[in-house]
């Protein structure tokens, strides 16, 4: 396709992706205050970690209406509902905008590349969802530690904007951090790192992951930091074992082909050379050139 047709195709795909996101956001805005059968409302789902905090740490402002946040501005509730609707819309409409992205990229890929792209995209989605679920589970424990720091001198009534910002940050940090094993496995498949090197660097990696968990967690409470650090260490070990398995399969395949493992400064075997096939005859040394008679210089002629 010419460049302009690529741009038209990109514009069309972006239009349908944004349209899907808009429809998902509208559904999320409605779902925020409506319970759909056995599924609780989006507002209840998002406030459940806060409501799981022991009541002695929270201010009693609910007026017997259940657990509620404290809005401190006239537009606080509307802004939070829009943010929650946009976040839910991105999740609900993900099949639409992911398909549009795939439909734009897929024609330029070979069948093998398509298979790898689908595998890694599906793995990335599962890992991100797993990280977000873990964050959702440990947020209530982290909030209990943070809000319990006041002992008997203070109680908490969180602002919706700050609470939802904290919640979204936790979900994103855990979700993105869970992509670590996928990144390491991709580097291994590309030949940039081996499973043996990853295993050798295990102690340094564990130290770095613990420091990373302590730096990126917004609450800096020990519960969420420990949960993220332990999860990342386990995922790192999974990446090490998968990389080792891939390296063993690669070594067996190369051995079956008669190639074996070569160092960076070692030349590979030529077809028909050592390792299989017909041997190549060496090149004969050059023959000496016989001395030739010197060529007489041309005679000079003068004009008459």
PDB file of C-alpha atoms in Angstrom:
ATOM      1  CA  UNK A   1       0.000   0.000   0.000  1.00  0.00           C
ATOM      2  CA  UNK A   2       1.219   3.551  -0.673  1.00  0.00           C
ATOM      3  CA  UNK A   3       1.942   5.826   2.275  1.00  0.00           C
ATOM      4  CA  UNK A   4      -1.332   7.746   2.001  1.00  0.00           C
ATOM      5  CA  UNK A   5      -3.367   4.539   2.008  1.00  0.00           C
ATOM      6  CA  UNK A   6      -1.496   3.435   5.159  1.00  0.00           C
ATOM      7  CA  UNK A   7      -2.427   6.739   6.795  1.00  0.00           C
ATOM      8  CA  UNK A   8      -6.074   6.355   5.753  1.00  0.00           C
ATOM      9  CA  UNK A   9      -6.075   2.815   7.145  1.00  0.00           C
ATOM     10  CA  UNK A  10      -4.535   4.055  10.407  1.00  0.00           C
ATOM     11  CA  UNK A  11      -7.159   6.786  10.652  1.00  0.00           C
ATOM     12  CA  UNK A  12      -9.945   4.259  10.134  1.00  0.00           C
ATOM     13  CA  UNK A  13      -8.555   1.881  12.746  1.00  0.00           C
ATOM     14  CA  UNK A  14      -8.105   4.702  15.252  1.00  0.00           C
ATOM     15  CA  UNK A  15     -11.681   5.843  14.678  1.00  0.00           C
ATOM     16  CA  UNK A  16     -13.131   2.428  15.492  1.00  0.00           C
ATOM     17  CA  UNK A  17     -10.763   2.043  18.479  1.00  0.00           C
ATOM     18  CA  UNK A  18     -11.797   5.402  19.932  1.00  0.00           C
ATOM     19  CA  UNK A  19     -15.455   4.628  19.227  1.00  0.00           C
ATOM     20  CA  UNK A  20     -15.133   1.341  21.132  1.00  0.00           C
ATOM     21  CA  UNK A  21     -13.427   3.136  24.023  1.00  0.00           C
ATOM     22  CA  UNK A  22     -16.208   5.732  24.083  1.00  0.00           C
ATOM     23  CA  UNK A  23     -18.920   3.062  24.195  1.00  0.00           C
ATOM     24  CA  UNK A  24     -17.053   1.225  26.952  1.00  0.00           C
ATOM     25  CA  UNK A  25     -16.745   4.446  28.936  1.00  0.00           C
ATOM     26  CA  UNK A  26     -20.498   5.064  28.665  1.00  0.00           C
ATOM     27  CA  UNK A  27     -21.159   1.539  29.932  1.00  0.00           C
ATOM     28  CA  UNK A  28     -18.666   2.079  32.758  1.00  0.00           C
ATOM     29  CA  UNK A  29     -20.346   5.377  33.705  1.00  0.00           C
ATOM     30  CA  UNK A  30     -23.714   3.626  33.962  1.00  0.00           C
ATOM     31  CA  UNK A  31     -22.241   0.601  35.727  1.00  0.00           C
ATOM     32  CA  UNK A  32     -20.637   2.842  38.383  1.00  0.00           C
ATOM     33  CA  UNK A  33     -23.933   3.155  40.285  1.00  0.00           C
ATOM     34  CA  UNK A  34     -25.896   0.129  39.019  1.00  0.00           C
ATOM     35  CA  UNK A  35     -25.612  -3.481  40.110  1.00  0.00           C
ATOM     36  CA  UNK A  36     -25.866  -5.935  37.213  1.00  0.00           C
ATOM     37  CA  UNK A  37     -27.373  -9.147  38.544  1.00  0.00           C
ATOM     38  CA  UNK A  38     -24.891 -10.823  40.892  1.00  0.00           C
ATOM     39  CA  UNK A  39     -22.143  -8.422  39.749  1.00  0.00           C
ATOM     40  CA  UNK A  40     -21.816  -5.486  42.167  1.00  0.00           C
ATOM     41  CA  UNK A  41     -21.620  -1.949  40.872  1.00  0.00           C
ATOM     42  CA  UNK A  42     -18.303  -0.531  39.735  1.00  0.00           C
ATOM     43  CA  UNK A  43     -18.318   1.919  42.640  1.00  0.00           C
ATOM     44  CA  UNK A  44     -18.705  -0.924  45.141  1.00  0.00           C
ATOM     45  CA  UNK A  45     -15.890  -2.900  43.496  1.00  0.00           C
ATOM     46  CA  UNK A  46     -13.494   0.047  43.610  1.00  0.00           C
ATOM     47  CA  UNK A  47     -14.326   1.059  47.192  1.00  0.00           C
ATOM     48  CA  UNK A  48     -14.251  -2.488  48.585  1.00  0.00           C
ATOM     49  CA  UNK A  49     -10.526  -2.366  49.530  1.00  0.00           C
ATOM     50  CA  UNK A  50     -11.181   0.845  51.456  1.00  0.00           C
ATOM     51  CA  UNK A  51     -14.253  -0.612  53.134  1.00  0.00           C
ATOM     52  CA  UNK A  52     -12.245  -3.689  54.185  1.00  0.00           C
ATOM     53  CA  UNK A  53     -10.139  -1.494  56.499  1.00  0.00           C
ATOM     54  CA  UNK A  54     -11.087  -2.013  60.172  1.00  0.00           C
ATOM     55  CA  UNK A  55     -13.776   0.449  61.204  1.00  0.00           C
ATOM     56  CA  UNK A  56     -11.763   1.788  64.155  1.00  0.00           C
ATOM     57  CA  UNK A  57      -9.393   3.398  61.645  1.00  0.00           C
ATOM     58  CA  UNK A  58     -12.180   5.159  59.691  1.00  0.00           C
ATOM     59  CA  UNK A  59     -14.281   8.191  60.538  1.00  0.00           C
ATOM     60  CA  UNK A  60     -17.998   7.452  61.004  1.00  0.00           C
ATOM     61  CA  UNK A  61     -19.522   9.644  58.285  1.00  0.00           C
ATOM     62  CA  UNK A  62     -21.735   7.085  56.597  1.00  0.00           C
ATOM     63  CA  UNK A  63     -24.938   7.932  58.514  1.00  0.00           C
ATOM     64  CA  UNK A  64     -25.886   4.251  58.472  1.00  0.00           C
ATOM     65  CA  UNK A  65     -25.620   4.146  54.650  1.00  0.00           C
ATOM     66  CA  UNK A  66     -22.601   1.906  54.494  1.00  0.00           C
ATOM     67  CA  UNK A  67     -18.944   2.612  53.748  1.00  0.00           C
ATOM     68  CA  UNK A  68     -18.452   5.881  51.850  1.00  0.00           C
ATOM     69  CA  UNK A  69     -15.681   8.224  50.835  1.00  0.00           C
ATOM     70  CA  UNK A  70     -15.617  11.916  51.734  1.00  0.00           C
ATOM     71  CA  UNK A  71     -16.014  14.324  48.801  1.00  0.00           C
ATOM     72  CA  UNK A  72     -14.360  17.682  49.535  1.00  0.00           C
ATOM     73  CA  UNK A  73     -15.270  19.501  46.310  1.00  0.00           C
ATOM     74  CA  UNK A  74     -18.402  20.028  44.201  1.00  0.00           C
ATOM     75  CA  UNK A  75     -16.968  18.169  41.213  1.00  0.00           C
ATOM     76  CA  UNK A  76     -15.082  15.467  43.099  1.00  0.00           C
ATOM     77  CA  UNK A  77     -17.716  12.780  42.663  1.00  0.00           C
ATOM     78  CA  UNK A  78     -18.221  13.555  38.963  1.00  0.00           C
ATOM     79  CA  UNK A  79     -14.477  13.474  38.274  1.00  0.00           C
ATOM     80  CA  UNK A  80     -14.084  10.178  40.091  1.00  0.00           C
ATOM     81  CA  UNK A  81     -17.009   8.656  38.243  1.00  0.00           C
ATOM     82  CA  UNK A  82     -15.550   9.762  34.921  1.00  0.00           C
ATOM     83  CA  UNK A  83     -12.106   8.369  35.816  1.00  0.00           C
ATOM     84  CA  UNK A  84     -13.590   5.074  36.928  1.00  0.00           C
ATOM     85  CA  UNK A  85     -15.762   4.919  33.800  1.00  0.00           C
ATOM     86  CA  UNK A  86     -12.760   5.587  31.558  1.00  0.00           C
ATOM     87  CA  UNK A  87     -10.715   2.894  33.288  1.00  0.00           C
ATOM     88  CA  UNK A  88     -13.560   0.387  33.061  1.00  0.00           C
ATOM     89  CA  UNK A  89     -14.226   1.425  29.455  1.00  0.00           C
ATOM     90  CA  UNK A  90     -10.623   0.696  28.495  1.00  0.00           C
ATOM     91  CA  UNK A  91     -10.997  -2.805  29.944  1.00  0.00           C
ATOM     92  CA  UNK A  92     -14.462  -3.479  28.528  1.00  0.00           C
ATOM     93  CA  UNK A  93     -13.551  -2.230  25.050  1.00  0.00           C
ATOM     94  CA  UNK A  94     -10.136  -3.925  24.976  1.00  0.00           C
ATOM     95  CA  UNK A  95     -11.295  -6.592  22.476  1.00  0.00           C
ATOM     96  CA  UNK A  96     -12.289  -3.805  20.074  1.00  0.00           C
ATOM     97  CA  UNK A  97      -9.193  -1.607  20.193  1.00  0.00           C
ATOM     98  CA  UNK A  98      -6.831  -4.573  20.430  1.00  0.00           C
ATOM     99  CA  UNK A  99      -8.434  -6.052  17.318  1.00  0.00           C
ATOM    100  CA  UNK A 100      -8.054  -2.732  15.483  1.00  0.00           C
ATOM    101  CA  UNK A 101      -4.377  -2.618  16.441  1.00  0.00           C
ATOM    102  CA  UNK A 102      -3.901  -6.204  15.318  1.00  0.00           C
ATOM    103  CA  UNK A 103      -5.760  -5.634  12.043  1.00  0.00           C
ATOM    104  CA  UNK A 104      -3.446  -2.726  11.230  1.00  0.00           C
ATOM    105  CA  UNK A 105      -0.197  -4.567  12.055  1.00  0.00           C
ATOM    106  CA  UNK A 106      -0.999  -8.152  10.987  1.00  0.00           C
ATOM    107  CA  UNK A 107      -0.786  -7.678   7.171  1.00  0.00           C
ATOM    108  CA  UNK A 108       2.908  -6.786   7.532  1.00  0.00           C
ATOM    109  CA  UNK A 109       3.772  -9.945   9.507  1.00  0.00           C
ATOM    110  CA  UNK A 110       4.658 -13.432   8.334  1.00  0.00           C
ATOM    111  CA  UNK A 111       2.751 -16.409   9.688  1.00  0.00           C
ATOM    112  CA  UNK A 112       5.527 -17.245  12.166  1.00  0.00           C
ATOM    113  CA  UNK A 113       5.641 -13.654  13.389  1.00  0.00           C
ATOM    114  CA  UNK A 114       1.857 -13.630  13.769  1.00  0.00           C
ATOM    115  CA  UNK A 115       2.015 -16.734  15.950  1.00  0.00           C
ATOM    116  CA  UNK A 116       4.652 -15.207  18.221  1.00  0.00           C
ATOM    117  CA  UNK A 117       2.800 -11.885  18.382  1.00  0.00           C
ATOM    118  CA  UNK A 118      -0.449 -13.557  19.442  1.00  0.00           C
ATOM    119  CA  UNK A 119       1.349 -15.676  22.054  1.00  0.00           C
ATOM    120  CA  UNK A 120       3.187 -12.757  23.608  1.00  0.00           C
ATOM    121  CA  UNK A 121       0.155 -10.451  23.523  1.00  0.00           C
ATOM    122  CA  UNK A 122      -1.991 -13.067  25.263  1.00  0.00           C
ATOM    123  CA  UNK A 123       0.755 -13.722  27.832  1.00  0.00           C
ATOM    124  CA  UNK A 124       1.168  -9.994  28.478  1.00  0.00           C
ATOM    125  CA  UNK A 125      -2.578  -9.578  29.043  1.00  0.00           C
ATOM    126  CA  UNK A 126      -2.689 -12.512  31.481  1.00  0.00           C
ATOM    127  CA  UNK A 127       0.345 -11.256  33.418  1.00  0.00           C
ATOM    128  CA  UNK A 128      -1.031  -7.716  33.626  1.00  0.00           C
ATOM    129  CA  UNK A 129      -4.384  -9.008  34.869  1.00  0.00           C
ATOM    130  CA  UNK A 130      -2.630 -11.201  37.442  1.00  0.00           C
ATOM    131  CA  UNK A 131      -0.658  -8.240  38.763  1.00  0.00           C
ATOM    132  CA  UNK A 132      -3.774  -6.076  38.966  1.00  0.00           C
ATOM    133  CA  UNK A 133      -5.663  -8.805  40.849  1.00  0.00           C
ATOM    134  CA  UNK A 134      -2.827  -9.190  43.344  1.00  0.00           C
ATOM    135  CA  UNK A 135      -2.740  -5.425  43.872  1.00  0.00           C
ATOM    136  CA  UNK A 136      -6.499  -5.357  44.449  1.00  0.00           C
ATOM    137  CA  UNK A 137      -6.160  -8.084  47.088  1.00  0.00           C
ATOM    138  CA  UNK A 138      -3.310  -6.496  49.058  1.00  0.00           C
ATOM    139  CA  UNK A 139      -4.505  -2.872  48.881  1.00  0.00           C
ATOM    140  CA  UNK A 140      -6.849  -3.325  51.844  1.00  0.00           C
ATOM    141  CA  UNK A 141      -3.992  -4.733  53.950  1.00  0.00           C
ATOM    142  CA  UNK A 142      -1.745  -1.865  52.950  1.00  0.00           C
ATOM    143  CA  UNK A 143      -4.427   0.688  53.762  1.00  0.00           C
ATOM    144  CA  UNK A 144      -4.984  -0.942  57.150  1.00  0.00           C
ATOM    145  CA  UNK A 145      -1.306  -0.461  57.959  1.00  0.00           C
ATOM    146  CA  UNK A 146      -1.175   3.120  56.670  1.00  0.00           C
ATOM    147  CA  UNK A 147      -4.432   4.281  58.242  1.00  0.00           C
ATOM    148  CA  UNK A 148      -3.639   2.495  61.487  1.00  0.00           C
ATOM    149  CA  UNK A 149      -0.536   4.630  62.036  1.00  0.00           C
ATOM    150  CA  UNK A 150      -2.652   7.261  63.781  1.00  0.00           C
ATOM    151  CA  UNK A 151      -3.503   4.877  66.632  1.00  0.00           C
ATOM    152  CA  UNK A 152      -6.132   6.601  68.803  1.00  0.00           C
ATOM    153  CA  UNK A 153      -5.216  10.159  67.825  1.00  0.00           C
ATOM    154  CA  UNK A 154      -6.671  10.284  64.295  1.00  0.00           C
ATOM    155  CA  UNK A 155      -9.193   8.567  62.059  1.00  0.00           C
ATOM    156  CA  UNK A 156      -9.370   8.632  58.264  1.00  0.00           C
ATOM    157  CA  UNK A 157     -12.004   9.723  55.783  1.00  0.00           C
ATOM    158  CA  UNK A 158     -10.319   9.512  52.386  1.00  0.00           C
ATOM    159  CA  UNK A 159     -11.007  11.910  49.542  1.00  0.00           C
ATOM    160  CA  UNK A 160     -12.316  10.054  46.456  1.00  0.00           C
ATOM    161  CA  UNK A 161      -9.788  11.672  44.130  1.00  0.00           C
ATOM    162  CA  UNK A 162      -6.775  10.710  46.241  1.00  0.00           C
ATOM    163  CA  UNK A 163      -8.116   7.237  46.973  1.00  0.00           C
ATOM    164  CA  UNK A 164      -8.837   6.389  43.338  1.00  0.00           C
ATOM    165  CA  UNK A 165      -5.477   7.828  42.253  1.00  0.00           C
ATOM    166  CA  UNK A 166      -3.807   5.556  44.801  1.00  0.00           C
ATOM    167  CA  UNK A 167      -5.885   2.578  43.651  1.00  0.00           C
ATOM    168  CA  UNK A 168      -5.197   3.105  39.925  1.00  0.00           C
ATOM    169  CA  UNK A 169      -1.483   3.639  40.585  1.00  0.00           C
ATOM    170  CA  UNK A 170      -1.297   0.361  42.500  1.00  0.00           C
ATOM    171  CA  UNK A 171      -3.106  -1.560  39.770  1.00  0.00           C
ATOM    172  CA  UNK A 172      -0.874  -0.143  37.043  1.00  0.00           C
ATOM    173  CA  UNK A 173       2.381  -0.640  38.965  1.00  0.00           C
ATOM    174  CA  UNK A 174       1.621  -4.258  39.797  1.00  0.00           C
ATOM    175  CA  UNK A 175       0.306  -4.985  36.304  1.00  0.00           C
ATOM    176  CA  UNK A 176       3.311  -3.496  34.490  1.00  0.00           C
ATOM    177  CA  UNK A 177       5.789  -5.075  36.930  1.00  0.00           C
ATOM    178  CA  UNK A 178       4.359  -8.497  36.188  1.00  0.00           C
ATOM    179  CA  UNK A 179       5.602  -8.141  32.586  1.00  0.00           C
ATOM    180  CA  UNK A 180       9.165  -8.761  33.817  1.00  0.00           C
ATOM    181  CA  UNK A 181       9.328 -12.498  32.980  1.00  0.00           C
ATOM    182  CA  UNK A 182       7.934 -11.878  29.516  1.00  0.00           C
ATOM    183  CA  UNK A 183      10.647  -9.293  28.852  1.00  0.00           C
ATOM    184  CA  UNK A 184      13.389 -11.665  30.022  1.00  0.00           C
ATOM    185  CA  UNK A 185      12.028 -14.535  27.938  1.00  0.00           C
ATOM    186  CA  UNK A 186      11.863 -12.300  24.863  1.00  0.00           C
ATOM    187  CA  UNK A 187      15.520 -11.338  25.381  1.00  0.00           C
ATOM    188  CA  UNK A 188      16.380 -15.023  25.714  1.00  0.00           C
ATOM    189  CA  UNK A 189      14.569 -15.920  22.510  1.00  0.00           C
ATOM    190  CA  UNK A 190      16.390 -13.092  20.741  1.00  0.00           C
ATOM    191  CA  UNK A 191      19.727 -14.507  21.916  1.00  0.00           C
ATOM    192  CA  UNK A 192      20.594 -11.462  24.050  1.00  0.00           C
ATOM    193  CA  UNK A 193      20.739 -13.399  27.332  1.00  0.00           C
ATOM    194  CA  UNK A 194      20.911 -17.053  28.322  1.00  0.00           C
ATOM    195  CA  UNK A 195      19.247 -18.951  31.112  1.00  0.00           C
ATOM    196  CA  UNK A 196      22.643 -19.679  32.665  1.00  0.00           C
ATOM    197  CA  UNK A 197      23.425 -15.959  32.886  1.00  0.00           C
ATOM    198  CA  UNK A 198      20.046 -15.244  34.438  1.00  0.00           C
ATOM    199  CA  UNK A 199      20.600 -17.991  37.000  1.00  0.00           C
ATOM    200  CA  UNK A 200      24.086 -16.687  37.788  1.00  0.00           C
ATOM    201  CA  UNK A 201      22.700 -13.188  38.378  1.00  0.00           C
ATOM    202  CA  UNK A 202      19.892 -14.459  40.606  1.00  0.00           C
ATOM    203  CA  UNK A 203      21.220 -12.968  43.861  1.00  0.00           C
ATOM    204  CA  UNK A 204      21.766  -9.550  42.330  1.00  0.00           C
ATOM    205  CA  UNK A 205      18.350  -9.714  40.658  1.00  0.00           C
ATOM    206  CA  UNK A 206      16.609 -10.516  43.936  1.00  0.00           C
ATOM    207  CA  UNK A 207      18.290  -7.561  45.618  1.00  0.00           C
ATOM    208  CA  UNK A 208      17.354  -5.270  42.737  1.00  0.00           C
ATOM    209  CA  UNK A 209      13.748  -6.459  42.687  1.00  0.00           C
ATOM    210  CA  UNK A 210      13.355  -5.869  46.425  1.00  0.00           C
ATOM    211  CA  UNK A 211      14.750  -2.341  46.039  1.00  0.00           C
ATOM    212  CA  UNK A 212      12.512  -1.765  43.012  1.00  0.00           C
ATOM    213  CA  UNK A 213       9.421  -2.864  44.969  1.00  0.00           C
ATOM    214  CA  UNK A 214      10.317  -0.499  47.790  1.00  0.00           C
ATOM    215  CA  UNK A 215      10.703   2.441  45.399  1.00  0.00           C
ATOM    216  CA  UNK A 216       7.664   2.073  43.143  1.00  0.00           C
ATOM    217  CA  UNK A 217       4.919   1.195  45.647  1.00  0.00           C
ATOM    218  CA  UNK A 218       3.139   4.508  46.336  1.00  0.00           C
ATOM    219  CA  UNK A 219       2.099   3.718  49.911  1.00  0.00           C
ATOM    220  CA  UNK A 220       5.531   2.455  51.042  1.00  0.00           C
ATOM    221  CA  UNK A 221       3.829   0.089  53.453  1.00  0.00           C
ATOM    222  CA  UNK A 222       5.549  -3.245  54.166  1.00  0.00           C
ATOM    223  CA  UNK A 223       2.575  -5.379  53.091  1.00  0.00           C
ATOM    224  CA  UNK A 224       2.352  -4.212  49.474  1.00  0.00           C
ATOM    225  CA  UNK A 225       6.143  -3.936  49.124  1.00  0.00           C
ATOM    226  CA  UNK A 226       6.597  -7.499  50.359  1.00  0.00           C
ATOM    227  CA  UNK A 227       3.809  -8.812  48.125  1.00  0.00           C
ATOM    228  CA  UNK A 228       5.278  -7.161  45.016  1.00  0.00           C
ATOM    229  CA  UNK A 229       8.851  -8.211  45.838  1.00  0.00           C
ATOM    230  CA  UNK A 230       7.927 -11.859  46.457  1.00  0.00           C
ATOM    231  CA  UNK A 231       5.814 -11.990  43.294  1.00  0.00           C
ATOM    232  CA  UNK A 232       8.611 -10.499  41.170  1.00  0.00           C
ATOM    233  CA  UNK A 233      11.196 -12.906  42.593  1.00  0.00           C
ATOM    234  CA  UNK A 234       8.943 -15.860  41.775  1.00  0.00           C
ATOM    235  CA  UNK A 235       8.328 -14.533  38.266  1.00  0.00           C
ATOM    236  CA  UNK A 236      12.059 -14.050  37.779  1.00  0.00           C
ATOM    237  CA  UNK A 237      12.633 -17.679  38.700  1.00  0.00           C
ATOM    238  CA  UNK A 238       9.959 -18.713  36.205  1.00  0.00           C
ATOM    239  CA  UNK A 239      11.774 -16.724  33.507  1.00  0.00           C
ATOM    240  CA  UNK A 240      15.062 -18.439  34.449  1.00  0.00           C
ATOM    241  CA  UNK A 241      13.584 -21.920  34.136  1.00  0.00           C
ATOM    242  CA  UNK A 242      11.806 -21.145  30.851  1.00  0.00           C
ATOM    243  CA  UNK A 243      15.027 -19.663  29.442  1.00  0.00           C
ATOM    244  CA  UNK A 244      16.996 -22.740  30.487  1.00  0.00           C
ATOM    245  CA  UNK A 245      14.453 -25.003  28.838  1.00  0.00           C
ATOM    246  CA  UNK A 246      14.658 -22.979  25.635  1.00  0.00           C
ATOM    247  CA  UNK A 247      18.460 -23.070  25.710  1.00  0.00           C
ATOM    248  CA  UNK A 248      18.475 -26.870  26.081  1.00  0.00           C
ATOM    249  CA  UNK A 249      16.081 -27.289  23.173  1.00  0.00           C
ATOM    250  CA  UNK A 250      18.168 -24.926  21.064  1.00  0.00           C
ATOM    251  CA  UNK A 251      21.369 -26.836  21.893  1.00  0.00           C
ATOM    252  CA  UNK A 252      19.731 -30.161  20.955  1.00  0.00           C
ATOM    253  CA  UNK A 253      18.510 -28.731  17.662  1.00  0.00           C
ATOM    254  CA  UNK A 254      21.923 -27.346  16.782  1.00  0.00           C
ATOM    255  CA  UNK A 255      23.590 -30.632  17.750  1.00  0.00           C
ATOM    256  CA  UNK A 256      21.181 -32.544  15.521  1.00  0.00           C
ATOM    257  CA  UNK A 257      22.049 -30.214  12.649  1.00  0.00           C
ATOM    258  CA  UNK A 258      25.763 -30.714  13.292  1.00  0.00           C
ATOM    259  CA  UNK A 259      26.352 -27.090  14.183  1.00  0.00           C
ATOM    260  CA  UNK A 260      26.720 -27.098  17.942  1.00  0.00           C
ATOM    261  CA  UNK A 261      27.332 -24.025  20.013  1.00  0.00           C
ATOM    262  CA  UNK A 262      29.906 -21.577  18.645  1.00  0.00           C
ATOM    263  CA  UNK A 263      31.611 -18.752  20.457  1.00  0.00           C
ATOM    264  CA  UNK A 264      31.306 -15.208  19.173  1.00  0.00           C
ATOM    265  CA  UNK A 265      34.777 -15.288  17.554  1.00  0.00           C
ATOM    266  CA  UNK A 266      34.459 -18.766  16.011  1.00  0.00           C
ATOM    267  CA  UNK A 267      33.442 -19.230  12.393  1.00  0.00           C
ATOM    268  CA  UNK A 268      30.501 -21.458  11.605  1.00  0.00           C
ATOM    269  CA  UNK A 269      30.915 -24.657   9.584  1.00  0.00           C
ATOM    270  CA  UNK A 270      30.661 -24.260   5.834  1.00  0.00           C
ATOM    271  CA  UNK A 271      28.158 -26.426   3.963  1.00  0.00           C
ATOM    272  CA  UNK A 272      29.950 -29.617   3.004  1.00  0.00           C
ATOM    273  CA  UNK A 273      32.791 -28.931   5.455  1.00  0.00           C
ATOM    274  CA  UNK A 274      33.605 -30.535   8.774  1.00  0.00           C
ATOM    275  CA  UNK A 275      30.467 -31.652  10.537  1.00  0.00           C
ATOM    276  CA  UNK A 276      28.785 -33.307   7.599  1.00  0.00           C
ATOM    277  CA  UNK A 277      28.898 -33.462   3.821  1.00  0.00           C
ATOM    278  CA  UNK A 278      31.755 -33.649   1.330  1.00  0.00           C
ATOM    279  CA  UNK A 279      35.088 -32.227   2.399  1.00  0.00           C
ATOM    280  CA  UNK A 280      36.354 -29.188   0.537  1.00  0.00           C
ATOM    281  CA  UNK A 281      39.737 -29.565  -1.238  1.00  0.00           C
ATOM    282  CA  UNK A 282      42.375 -27.119  -0.025  1.00  0.00           C
ATOM    283  CA  UNK A 283      43.509 -24.412  -2.384  1.00  0.00           C
ATOM    284  CA  UNK A 284      46.845 -25.217  -4.111  1.00  0.00           C
ATOM    285  CA  UNK A 285      49.755 -22.932  -3.265  1.00  0.00           C
ATOM    286  CA  UNK A 286      50.612 -20.368  -5.944  1.00  0.00           C
ATOM    287  CA  UNK A 287      53.249 -21.321  -8.520  1.00  0.00           C
ATOM    288  CA  UNK A 288      56.376 -19.262  -8.979  1.00  0.00           C
ATOM    289  CA  UNK A 289      56.392 -16.964 -11.966  1.00  0.00           C
ATOM    290  CA  UNK A 290      59.317 -17.507 -14.421  1.00  0.00           C
ATOM    291  CA  UNK A 291      61.664 -14.656 -15.053  1.00  0.00           C
ATOM    292  CA  UNK A 292      60.824 -12.861 -18.271  1.00  0.00           C
ATOM    293  CA  UNK A 293      63.192 -11.093 -20.651  1.00  0.00           C
ATOM    294  CA  UNK A 294      63.322  -7.410 -20.082  1.00  0.00           C
ATOM    295  CA  UNK A 295      61.416  -5.372 -22.554  1.00  0.00           C
ATOM    296  CA  UNK A 296      63.528  -3.024 -24.619  1.00  0.00           C
ATOM    297  CA  UNK A 297      62.547   0.578 -24.316  1.00  0.00           C
ATOM    298  CA  UNK A 298      60.964   2.090 -27.406  1.00  0.00           C
ATOM    299  CA  UNK A 299      63.210   4.018 -29.754  1.00  0.00           C
ATOM    300  CA  UNK A 300      62.857   7.726 -29.907  1.00  0.00           C
ATOM    301  CA  UNK A 301      62.195   9.283 -33.285  1.00  0.00           C
ATOM    302  CA  UNK A 302      62.860  12.874 -34.267  1.00  0.00           C
ATOM    303  CA  UNK A 303      60.884  14.919 -36.729  1.00  0.00           C
ATOM    304  CA  UNK A 304      62.719  15.686 -39.954  1.00  0.00           C
TER     305      UNK A 304
END
